Short mmCIF file of C-alpha atoms in Angstrom, two decimals:
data_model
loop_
_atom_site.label_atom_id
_atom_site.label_comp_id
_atom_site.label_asym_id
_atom_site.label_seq_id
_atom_site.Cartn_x
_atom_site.Cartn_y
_atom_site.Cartn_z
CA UNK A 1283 0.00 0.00 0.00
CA UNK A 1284 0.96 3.50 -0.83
CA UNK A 1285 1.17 6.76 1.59
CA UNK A 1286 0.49 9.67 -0.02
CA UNK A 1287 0.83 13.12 1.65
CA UNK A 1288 -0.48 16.08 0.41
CA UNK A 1289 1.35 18.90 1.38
CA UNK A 1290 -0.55 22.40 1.70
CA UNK A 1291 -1.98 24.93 4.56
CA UNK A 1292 -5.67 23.88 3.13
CA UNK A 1293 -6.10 26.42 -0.05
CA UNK A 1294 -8.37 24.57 -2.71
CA UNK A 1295 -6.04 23.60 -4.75
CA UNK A 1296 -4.47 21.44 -2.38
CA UNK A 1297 -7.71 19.68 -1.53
CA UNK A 1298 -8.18 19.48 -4.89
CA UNK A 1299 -4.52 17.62 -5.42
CA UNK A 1300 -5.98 15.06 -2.81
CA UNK A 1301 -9.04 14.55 -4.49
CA UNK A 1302 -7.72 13.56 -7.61
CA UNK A 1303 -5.01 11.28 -6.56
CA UNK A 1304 -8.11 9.51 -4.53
CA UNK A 1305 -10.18 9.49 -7.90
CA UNK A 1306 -7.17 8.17 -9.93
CA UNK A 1307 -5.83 5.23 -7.27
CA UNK A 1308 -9.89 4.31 -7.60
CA UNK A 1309 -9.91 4.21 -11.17
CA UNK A 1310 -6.82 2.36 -11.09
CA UNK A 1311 -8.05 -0.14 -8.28
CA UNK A 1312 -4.51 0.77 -6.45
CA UNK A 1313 -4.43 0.91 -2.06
CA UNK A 1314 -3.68 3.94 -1.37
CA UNK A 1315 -3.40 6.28 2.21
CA UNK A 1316 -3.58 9.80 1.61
CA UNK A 1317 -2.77 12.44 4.09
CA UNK A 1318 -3.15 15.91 4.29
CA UNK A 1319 0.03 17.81 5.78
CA UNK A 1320 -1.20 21.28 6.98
CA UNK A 1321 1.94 22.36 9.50
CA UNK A 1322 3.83 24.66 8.24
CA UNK A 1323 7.12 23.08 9.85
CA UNK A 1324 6.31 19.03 8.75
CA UNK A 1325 5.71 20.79 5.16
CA UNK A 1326 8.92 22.32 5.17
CA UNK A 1327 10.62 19.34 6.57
CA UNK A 1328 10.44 17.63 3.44
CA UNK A 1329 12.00 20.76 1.50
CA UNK A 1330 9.21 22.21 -0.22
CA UNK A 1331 7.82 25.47 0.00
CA UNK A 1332 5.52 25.69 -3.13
CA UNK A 1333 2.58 24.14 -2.69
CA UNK A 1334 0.15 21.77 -2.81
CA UNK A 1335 3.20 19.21 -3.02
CA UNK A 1336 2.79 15.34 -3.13
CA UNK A 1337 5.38 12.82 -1.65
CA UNK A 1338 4.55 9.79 -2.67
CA UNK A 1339 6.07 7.21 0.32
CA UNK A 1340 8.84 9.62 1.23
CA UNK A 1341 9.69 10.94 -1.58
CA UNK A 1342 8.70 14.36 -2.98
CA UNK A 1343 7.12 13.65 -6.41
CA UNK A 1344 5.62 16.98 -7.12
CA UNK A 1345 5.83 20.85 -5.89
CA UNK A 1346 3.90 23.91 -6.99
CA UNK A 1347 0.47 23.70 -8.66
CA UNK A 1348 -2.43 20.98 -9.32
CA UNK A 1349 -0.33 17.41 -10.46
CA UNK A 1350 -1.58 16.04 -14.28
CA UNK A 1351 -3.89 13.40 -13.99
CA UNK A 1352 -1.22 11.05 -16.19
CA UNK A 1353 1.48 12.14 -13.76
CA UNK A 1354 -0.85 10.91 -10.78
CA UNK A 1355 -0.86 7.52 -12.72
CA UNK A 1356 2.81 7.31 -12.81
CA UNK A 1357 3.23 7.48 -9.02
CA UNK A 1358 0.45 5.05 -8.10
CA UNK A 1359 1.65 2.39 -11.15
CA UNK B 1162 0.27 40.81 -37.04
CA UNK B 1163 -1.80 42.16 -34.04
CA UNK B 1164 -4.28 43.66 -36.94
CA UNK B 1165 -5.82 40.88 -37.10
CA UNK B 1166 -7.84 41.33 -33.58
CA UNK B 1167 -8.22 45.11 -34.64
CA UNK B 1168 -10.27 43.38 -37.91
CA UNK B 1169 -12.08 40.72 -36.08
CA UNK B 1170 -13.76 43.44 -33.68
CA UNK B 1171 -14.68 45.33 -36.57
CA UNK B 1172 -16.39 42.92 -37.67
CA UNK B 1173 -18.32 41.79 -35.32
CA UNK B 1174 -19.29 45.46 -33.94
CA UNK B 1175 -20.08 46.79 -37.28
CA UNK B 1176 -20.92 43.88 -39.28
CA UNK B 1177 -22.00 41.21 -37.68
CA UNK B 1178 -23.97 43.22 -35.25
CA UNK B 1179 -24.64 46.28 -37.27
CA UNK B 1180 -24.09 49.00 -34.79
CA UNK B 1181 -23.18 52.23 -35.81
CA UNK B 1182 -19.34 53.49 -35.89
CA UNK B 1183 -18.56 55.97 -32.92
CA UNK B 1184 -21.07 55.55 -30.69
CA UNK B 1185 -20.86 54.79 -27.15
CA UNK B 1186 -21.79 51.06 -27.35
CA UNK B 1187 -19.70 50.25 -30.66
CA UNK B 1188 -16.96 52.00 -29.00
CA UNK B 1189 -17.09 49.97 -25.70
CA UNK B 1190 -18.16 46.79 -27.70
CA UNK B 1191 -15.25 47.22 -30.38
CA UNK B 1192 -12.96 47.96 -27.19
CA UNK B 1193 -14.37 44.27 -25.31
CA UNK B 1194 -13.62 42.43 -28.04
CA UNK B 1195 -10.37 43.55 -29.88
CA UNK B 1196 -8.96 42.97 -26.06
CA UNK B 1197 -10.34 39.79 -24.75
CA UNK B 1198 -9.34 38.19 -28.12
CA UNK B 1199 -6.21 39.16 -28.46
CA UNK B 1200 -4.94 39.46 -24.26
CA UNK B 1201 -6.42 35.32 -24.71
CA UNK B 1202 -4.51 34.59 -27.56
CA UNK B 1203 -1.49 36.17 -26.33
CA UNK B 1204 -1.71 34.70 -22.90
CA UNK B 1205 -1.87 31.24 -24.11
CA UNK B 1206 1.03 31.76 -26.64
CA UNK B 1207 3.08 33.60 -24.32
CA UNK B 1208 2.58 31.32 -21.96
CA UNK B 1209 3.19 27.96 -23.69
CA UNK B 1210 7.05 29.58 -24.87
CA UNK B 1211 7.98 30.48 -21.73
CA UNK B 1212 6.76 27.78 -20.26
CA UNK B 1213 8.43 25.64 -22.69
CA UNK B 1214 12.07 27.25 -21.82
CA UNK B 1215 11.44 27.79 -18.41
CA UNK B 1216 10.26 24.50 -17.39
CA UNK B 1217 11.36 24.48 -13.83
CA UNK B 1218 12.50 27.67 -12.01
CA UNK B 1219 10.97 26.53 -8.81
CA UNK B 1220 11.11 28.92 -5.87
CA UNK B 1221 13.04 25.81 -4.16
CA UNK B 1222 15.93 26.98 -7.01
CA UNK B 1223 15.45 30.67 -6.58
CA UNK B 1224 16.47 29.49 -2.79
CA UNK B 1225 19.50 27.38 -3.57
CA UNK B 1226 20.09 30.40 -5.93
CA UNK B 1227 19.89 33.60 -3.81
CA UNK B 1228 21.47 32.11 -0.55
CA UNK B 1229 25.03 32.75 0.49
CA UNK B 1230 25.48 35.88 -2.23
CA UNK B 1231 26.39 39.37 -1.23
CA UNK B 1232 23.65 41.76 -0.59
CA UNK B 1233 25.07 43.79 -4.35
CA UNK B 1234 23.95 40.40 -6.21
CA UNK B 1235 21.19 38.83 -3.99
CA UNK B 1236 18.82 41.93 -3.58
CA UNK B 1237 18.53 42.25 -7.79
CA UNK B 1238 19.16 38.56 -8.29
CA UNK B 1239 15.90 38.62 -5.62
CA UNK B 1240 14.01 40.98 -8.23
CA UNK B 1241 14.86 39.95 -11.01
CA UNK B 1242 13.92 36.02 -9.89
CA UNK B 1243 10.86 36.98 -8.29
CA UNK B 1244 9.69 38.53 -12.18
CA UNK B 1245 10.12 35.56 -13.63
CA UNK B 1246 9.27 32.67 -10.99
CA UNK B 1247 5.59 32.09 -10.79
CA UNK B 1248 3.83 30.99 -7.37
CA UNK B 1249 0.59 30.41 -5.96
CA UNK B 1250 0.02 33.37 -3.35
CA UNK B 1251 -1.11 30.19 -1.08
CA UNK B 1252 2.72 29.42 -1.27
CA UNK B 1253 4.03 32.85 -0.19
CA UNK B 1254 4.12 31.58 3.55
CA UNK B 1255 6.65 28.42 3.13
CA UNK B 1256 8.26 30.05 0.39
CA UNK B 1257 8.83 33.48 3.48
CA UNK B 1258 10.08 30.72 6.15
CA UNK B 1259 11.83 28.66 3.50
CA UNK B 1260 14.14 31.83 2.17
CA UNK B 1261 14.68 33.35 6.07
CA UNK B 1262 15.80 29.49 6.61
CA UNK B 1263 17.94 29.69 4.03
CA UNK B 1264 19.76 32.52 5.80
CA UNK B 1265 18.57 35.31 3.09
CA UNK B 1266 17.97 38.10 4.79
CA UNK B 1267 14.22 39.79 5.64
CA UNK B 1268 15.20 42.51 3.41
CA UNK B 1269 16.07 40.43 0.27
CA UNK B 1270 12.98 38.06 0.94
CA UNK B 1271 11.04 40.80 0.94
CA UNK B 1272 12.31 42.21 -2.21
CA UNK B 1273 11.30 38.84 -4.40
CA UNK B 1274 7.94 38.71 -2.47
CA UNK B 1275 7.34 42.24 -3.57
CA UNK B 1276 8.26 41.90 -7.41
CA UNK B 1277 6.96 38.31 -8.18
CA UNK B 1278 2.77 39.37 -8.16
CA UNK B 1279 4.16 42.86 -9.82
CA UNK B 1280 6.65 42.03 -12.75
CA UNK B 1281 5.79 38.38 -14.84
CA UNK B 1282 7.32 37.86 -18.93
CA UNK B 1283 3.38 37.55 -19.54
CA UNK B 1284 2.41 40.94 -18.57
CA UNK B 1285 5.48 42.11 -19.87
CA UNK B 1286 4.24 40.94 -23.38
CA UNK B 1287 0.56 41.88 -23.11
CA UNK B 1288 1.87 45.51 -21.98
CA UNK B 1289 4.33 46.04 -24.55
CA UNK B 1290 1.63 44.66 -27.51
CA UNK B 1291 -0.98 46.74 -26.50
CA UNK B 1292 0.20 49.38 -25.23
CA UNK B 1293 3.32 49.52 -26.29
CA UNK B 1294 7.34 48.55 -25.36
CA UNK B 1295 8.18 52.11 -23.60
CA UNK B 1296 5.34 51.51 -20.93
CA UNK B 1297 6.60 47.83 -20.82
CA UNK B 1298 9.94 49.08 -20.01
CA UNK B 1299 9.48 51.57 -17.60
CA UNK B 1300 7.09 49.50 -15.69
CA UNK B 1301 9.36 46.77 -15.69
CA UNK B 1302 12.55 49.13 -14.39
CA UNK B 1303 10.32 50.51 -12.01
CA UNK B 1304 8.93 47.53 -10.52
CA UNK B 1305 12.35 46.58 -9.92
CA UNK B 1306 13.20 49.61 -8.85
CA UNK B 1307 10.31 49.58 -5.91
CA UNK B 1308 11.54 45.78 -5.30
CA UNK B 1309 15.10 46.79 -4.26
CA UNK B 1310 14.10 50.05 -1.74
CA UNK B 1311 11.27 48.34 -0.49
CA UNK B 1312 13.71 45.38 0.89
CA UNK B 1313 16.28 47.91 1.16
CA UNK B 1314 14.10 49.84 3.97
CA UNK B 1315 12.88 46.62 5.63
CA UNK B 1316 16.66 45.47 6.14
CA UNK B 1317 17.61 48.90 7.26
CA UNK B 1318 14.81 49.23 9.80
CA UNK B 1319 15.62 46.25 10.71
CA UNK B 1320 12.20 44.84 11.19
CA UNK B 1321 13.25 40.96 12.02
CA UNK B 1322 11.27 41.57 15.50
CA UNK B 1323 8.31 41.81 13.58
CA UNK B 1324 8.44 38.58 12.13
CA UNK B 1325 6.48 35.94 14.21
CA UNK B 1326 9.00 33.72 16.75
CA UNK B 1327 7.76 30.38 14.93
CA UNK B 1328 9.29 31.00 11.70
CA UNK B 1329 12.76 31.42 12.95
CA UNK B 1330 12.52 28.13 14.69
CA UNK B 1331 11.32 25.99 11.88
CA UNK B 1332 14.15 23.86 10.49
CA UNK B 1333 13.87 22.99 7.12
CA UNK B 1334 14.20 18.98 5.73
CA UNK B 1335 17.25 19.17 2.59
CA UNK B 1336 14.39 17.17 0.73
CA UNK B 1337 15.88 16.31 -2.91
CA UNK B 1338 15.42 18.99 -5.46
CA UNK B 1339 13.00 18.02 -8.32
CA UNK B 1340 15.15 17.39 -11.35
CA UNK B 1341 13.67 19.39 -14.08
CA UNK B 1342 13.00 16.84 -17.12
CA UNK B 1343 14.41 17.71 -20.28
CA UNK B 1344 13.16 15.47 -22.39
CA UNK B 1345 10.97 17.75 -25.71
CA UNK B 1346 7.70 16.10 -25.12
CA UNK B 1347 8.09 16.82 -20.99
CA UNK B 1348 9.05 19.81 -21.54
CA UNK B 1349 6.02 20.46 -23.85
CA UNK B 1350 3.71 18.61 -21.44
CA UNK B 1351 4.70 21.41 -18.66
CA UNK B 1352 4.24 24.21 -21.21
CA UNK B 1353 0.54 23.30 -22.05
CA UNK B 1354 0.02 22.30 -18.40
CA UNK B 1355 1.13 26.34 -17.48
CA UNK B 1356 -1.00 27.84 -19.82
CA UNK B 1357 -3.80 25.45 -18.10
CA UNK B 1358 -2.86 26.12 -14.78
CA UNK B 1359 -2.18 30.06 -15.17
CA UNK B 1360 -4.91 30.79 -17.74
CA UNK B 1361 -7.21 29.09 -15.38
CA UNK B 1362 -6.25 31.00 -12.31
CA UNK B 1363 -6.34 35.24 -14.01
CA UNK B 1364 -9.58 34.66 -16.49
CA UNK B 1365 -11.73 36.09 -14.17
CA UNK B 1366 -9.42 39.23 -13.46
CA UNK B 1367 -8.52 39.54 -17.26
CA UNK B 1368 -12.33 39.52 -18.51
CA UNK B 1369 -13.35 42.07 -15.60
CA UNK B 1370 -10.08 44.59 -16.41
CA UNK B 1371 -11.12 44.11 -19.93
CA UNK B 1372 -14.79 45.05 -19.22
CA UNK B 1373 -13.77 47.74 -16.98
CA UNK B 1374 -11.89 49.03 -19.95
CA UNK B 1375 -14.41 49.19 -22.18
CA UNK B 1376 -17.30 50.88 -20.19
CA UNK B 1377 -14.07 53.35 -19.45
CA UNK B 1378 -13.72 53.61 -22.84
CA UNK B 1379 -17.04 53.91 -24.16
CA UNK B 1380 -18.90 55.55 -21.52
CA UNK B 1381 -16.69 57.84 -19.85
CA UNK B 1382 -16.55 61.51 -21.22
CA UNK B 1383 -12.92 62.28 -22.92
CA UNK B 1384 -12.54 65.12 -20.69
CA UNK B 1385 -13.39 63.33 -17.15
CA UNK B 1386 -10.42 61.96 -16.34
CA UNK B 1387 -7.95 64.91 -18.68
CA UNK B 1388 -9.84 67.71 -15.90
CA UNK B 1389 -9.21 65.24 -12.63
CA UNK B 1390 -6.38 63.38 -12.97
CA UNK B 1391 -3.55 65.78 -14.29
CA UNK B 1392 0.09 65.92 -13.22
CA UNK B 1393 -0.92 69.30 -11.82
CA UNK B 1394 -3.22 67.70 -9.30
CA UNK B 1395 -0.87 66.55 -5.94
CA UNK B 1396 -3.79 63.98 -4.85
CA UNK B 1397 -4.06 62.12 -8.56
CA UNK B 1398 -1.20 59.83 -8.22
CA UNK B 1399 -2.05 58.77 -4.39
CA UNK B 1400 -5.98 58.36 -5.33
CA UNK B 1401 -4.62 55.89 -8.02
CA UNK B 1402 -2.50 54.17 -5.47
CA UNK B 1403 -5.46 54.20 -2.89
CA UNK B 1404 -8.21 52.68 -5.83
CA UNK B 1405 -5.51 49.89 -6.72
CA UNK B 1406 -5.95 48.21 -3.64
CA UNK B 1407 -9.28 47.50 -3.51
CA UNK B 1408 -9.13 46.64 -7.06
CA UNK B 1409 -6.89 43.72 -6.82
CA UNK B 1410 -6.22 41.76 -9.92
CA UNK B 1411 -3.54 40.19 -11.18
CA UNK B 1412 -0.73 42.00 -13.59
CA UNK B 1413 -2.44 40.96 -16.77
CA UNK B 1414 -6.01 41.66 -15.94
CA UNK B 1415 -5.09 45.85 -15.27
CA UNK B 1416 -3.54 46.26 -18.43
CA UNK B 1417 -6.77 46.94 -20.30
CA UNK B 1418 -8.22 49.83 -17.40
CA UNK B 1419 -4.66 51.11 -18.25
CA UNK B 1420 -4.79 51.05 -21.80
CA UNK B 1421 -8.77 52.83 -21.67
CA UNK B 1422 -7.31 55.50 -18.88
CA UNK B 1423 -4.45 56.04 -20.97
CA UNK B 1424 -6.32 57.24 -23.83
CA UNK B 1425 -8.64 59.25 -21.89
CA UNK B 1426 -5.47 61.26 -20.94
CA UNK B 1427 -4.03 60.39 -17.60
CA UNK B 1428 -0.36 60.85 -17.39
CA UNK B 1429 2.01 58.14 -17.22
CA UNK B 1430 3.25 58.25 -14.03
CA UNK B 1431 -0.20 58.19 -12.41
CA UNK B 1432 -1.44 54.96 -14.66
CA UNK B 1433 2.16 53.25 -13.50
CA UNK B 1434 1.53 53.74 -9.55
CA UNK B 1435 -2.31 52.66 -10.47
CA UNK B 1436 -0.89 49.34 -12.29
CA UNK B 1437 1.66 48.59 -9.42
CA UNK B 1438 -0.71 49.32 -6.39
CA UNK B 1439 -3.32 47.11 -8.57
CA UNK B 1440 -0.74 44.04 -8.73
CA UNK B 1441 1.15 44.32 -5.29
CA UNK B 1442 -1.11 45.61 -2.85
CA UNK B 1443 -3.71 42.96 -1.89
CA UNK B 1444 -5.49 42.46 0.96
CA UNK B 1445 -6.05 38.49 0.65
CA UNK B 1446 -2.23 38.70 0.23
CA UNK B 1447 -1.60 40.64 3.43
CA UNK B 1448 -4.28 38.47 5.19
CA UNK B 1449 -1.89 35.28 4.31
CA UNK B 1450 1.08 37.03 5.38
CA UNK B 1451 -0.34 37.81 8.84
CA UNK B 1452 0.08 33.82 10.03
CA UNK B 1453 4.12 34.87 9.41
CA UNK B 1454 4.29 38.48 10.14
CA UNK B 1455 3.04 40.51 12.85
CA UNK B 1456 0.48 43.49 12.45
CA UNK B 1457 3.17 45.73 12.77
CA UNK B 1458 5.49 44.41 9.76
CA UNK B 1459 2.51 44.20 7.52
CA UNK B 1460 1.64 47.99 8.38
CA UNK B 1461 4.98 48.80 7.83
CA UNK B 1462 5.58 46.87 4.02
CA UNK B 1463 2.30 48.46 2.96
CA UNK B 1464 3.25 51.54 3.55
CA UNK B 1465 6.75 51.27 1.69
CA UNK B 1466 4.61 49.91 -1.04
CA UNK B 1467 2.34 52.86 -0.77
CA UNK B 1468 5.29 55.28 -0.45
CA UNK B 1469 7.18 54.06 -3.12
CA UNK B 1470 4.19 53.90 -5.88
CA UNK B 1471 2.89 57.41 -5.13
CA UNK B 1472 6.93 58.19 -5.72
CA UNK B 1473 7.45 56.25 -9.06
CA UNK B 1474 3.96 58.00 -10.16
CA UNK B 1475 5.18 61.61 -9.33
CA UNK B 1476 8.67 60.83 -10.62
CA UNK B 1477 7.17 59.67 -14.07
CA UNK B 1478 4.97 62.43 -14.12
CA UNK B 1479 7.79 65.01 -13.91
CA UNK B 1480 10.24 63.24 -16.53
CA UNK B 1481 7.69 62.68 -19.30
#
C-alpha cells in the first residue's frame, strides 16, 4: 500500500490535489493512504515550500500547482 | 500581425452586429472584443514559450540560488527572480520561512515577495503589444526599482522583531530537489500544463479589467479623467494608489483599465503607480502574510509599497 501526503496549509487547490489522486488510485483499483500535511514546519521538513506538493512514500514527487492526472498515474503504477 | 484582432472586432461590432461606428456602445463593444481576443490569444502563446524554456525555475531553485550571495547580487538577483518565478500566493508563507531558513535576509525576501505578483514575462508581453514597449519598459525598471528600496528599507529598519518567533525556529528537511526533465515532449507537457494552470487561475481578473476598460472607454466623457487626474493635481497619483488596492487583480487583468485611462489622458506616471498598487497591494495577500508576520510588519511593508508607488507615479509624471 501506498502513503500519499499532500502537502498544503488547506487552499483549494491542495484539496483538490488530494481529491484527484483519490479518484485516480480508484480508477486504477490501487491501495492507497492519503494524508493531508497542513503544519507549516512538517511541510517544510520535506524541503518544499511551493505548494500543494505530493510525496509519494517519502519521496517528494511533485511541488507547486495541481499534479496532471497522467502524472498521478505514474506514481500510483 | 496584431491587426488581425483590430479586424475581427470590426467585424463583429459593425458587421455582424450592425451598430453604428462611434457611438458609445460600438466604442465599448469594439474595445471588449479587440482585447479579450487578443490578451487570450497572447496569454496562451506567451505562456506555452515560456513555459516551454522555463520549465522548472521553482522557488526551491530561486532558494539554492539567492542564498550565500552578497547583498550587491542577492537583492537584484531577488528581483529579477521573483519577475520571472511564478507561485501560488497560497505558497508565499513556506516560500517566506523557507528563504529566512535559508539565511537570506528579511530585506532580500522581501524584495522577491514584492516583485513576483508585480513584474511576470506575460504581462510584460501583453503591456508592450498593447500598449506599447516604452510603458513595458518603464514599468518593468520601475517595478524593480520599488523591489530593491522596499527590501532595502525593511533590512535597514531592521524589522526581524516583527516577524512571528515560529518562523525562525522551523528547520527545514534538505528534501531532494526536483530534477527538471528535459526530455521535448516533458518539456512540452509542462508548457501546455502552465497555460492550463495560469490561464485558469487570471480569467476572471482579465475579462473584468477588460470590461472595466471598455465601459471606461465607451462611456466615460474624454474630458473626465484629462480635468481630474492631471500631473498638476498633488492627490491624482495617491488616489490611483489608494483605488488599486481594492481593485486587486492580477498584472495581466489591469492592463486593459490602463490602456482605456491612458487614452482618456491620464499621465504616465499616475497609470504606472495605479498598475503597481493594482498588482502588489492585496489584501487576501496581506491576510496570508499575517500567520508569518506581525500586524506591525505588515503595516509597515504596505506603507513602503504605498510610499514608493505614489513616488514612481510623481517621478514619471515630472520626466515625461
Amino acid at each position: 500500500m501506498k502513503v500519499i501526503k499532500v502537502l498544503g496549509s488547506g487552499c483549494k487547490k491542495c484539496n483538490q490535489t488530494a481529491e484527484m489522486i483519490e479518484q485516480k488510485a480508484q480508477d486504477l483499483g490501487v491501495d492507497i493512504t492519503i494524508e493531508k500535511v497542513t503544519d507549516m514546519q512538517d511541510i517544510l521538513s520535506y524541503g518544499v515550500m511551493s505548494t500543494p506538493g505530493v510525496v509519494v512514500d517519502e519521496h517528494v514527487v511533485h511541488t507547486g500547482g495541481l499534479p496532471t492526472m497522467a502524472s498521478i498515474g505514474d506514481w500510483l503504477a | 500581425m496584431l491587426d488581425i484582432f483590430t479586424k475581427l472586432a470590426n467585424l463583429i461590432t459593425y458587421e455582424l452586429l450592425g451598430l453604428t461606428k462611434d457611438t458609445r456602445l460600438a466604442e465599448a463593444i469594439h474595445f471588449f472584443i479587440e482585447d479579450i481576443t487578443k490578451i487570450f490569444a497572447l496569454l496562451t502563446v506567451v505562456i506555452f514559450m515560456i513555459g516551454f524554456c522555463r520549465s522548472m525555475l521553482t522557488p526551491e531553485r530561486v532558494r539554492t540560488i539567492v542564498s550565500n550571495k552578497p547583498r550587491f547580487i542577492s537583492y537584484p538577483m531577488a528581483v529579477g527572480l521573483g519577475a520571472v518565478t511564478p507561485f501560488c500566493s497560497c505558497s508565499s508563507v513556506p516560500l517566506f520561512i523557507g528563504f529566512l531558513e535559508a539565511g537570506i535576509p528579511l530585506g532580500v525576501t522581501t524584495a522577491f515577495l514584492i516583485a513576483s505578483p508585480m513584474i511576470n514575462e506575460v504581462a510584460i508581453i501583453v503591456l508592450a503589444t498593447t500598449i506599447g514597449w516604452k510603458l513595458a519598459f518603464l514599468y518593468v525598471a520601475a517595478g524593480l526599482f520599488v523591489g530593491i528600496i522596499g527590501g532595502l528599507l525593511i533590512e535597514y529598519l531592521k524589522l526581524e522583531k516583527w516577524v512571528e518567533e515560529y518562523v525562525w525556529k522551523i528547520r527545514m528537511g534538505k528534501g531532494p530537489l526536483q530534477k527538471a526533465s528535459q526530455s521535448i515532449s516533458a518539456r512540452l507537457t509542462f508548457a501546455k500544463e502552465q497555460v492550463r494552470e495560469i490561464v485558469g487561475r487570471i480569467w476572471k481578473y482579465v475579462i473584468a479589467g477588460v470590461a472595466l476598460g471598455a465601459l471606461l472607454h465607451g462611456f466615460v466623457p474624454q474630458d473626465f479623467f484629462a480635468t481630474y487626474a492631471t500631473k498638476s493635481n498633488p492627490f491624482a497619483v495617491p488616489i490611483a494608489v489608494l483605488s488599486g488596492i481594492p481593485l486587486y487583480s492580477n498584472a495581466t487583468g489591469v492592463i486593459p483599465v490602463v490602456e482605456a485611462l491612458m487614452g482618456k489622458g491620464v499621465p504616465i506616471g499616475t497609470l504606472l503607480a495605479l498598475m503597481m498598487s493594482v498588482a502588489a497591494i492585496s489584501l487576501p495577500e496581506m491576510i496570508i502574510l499575517r500567520k508569518v508576520l506581525k500586524p506591525q510588519m505588515i503595516a509597515t511593508f504596505t506603507a513602503i509599497l504605498f510610499i514608493s508607488f505614489v513616488g514612481v507615479g510623481y517621478l514619471f509624471n515630472a520626466l515625461i
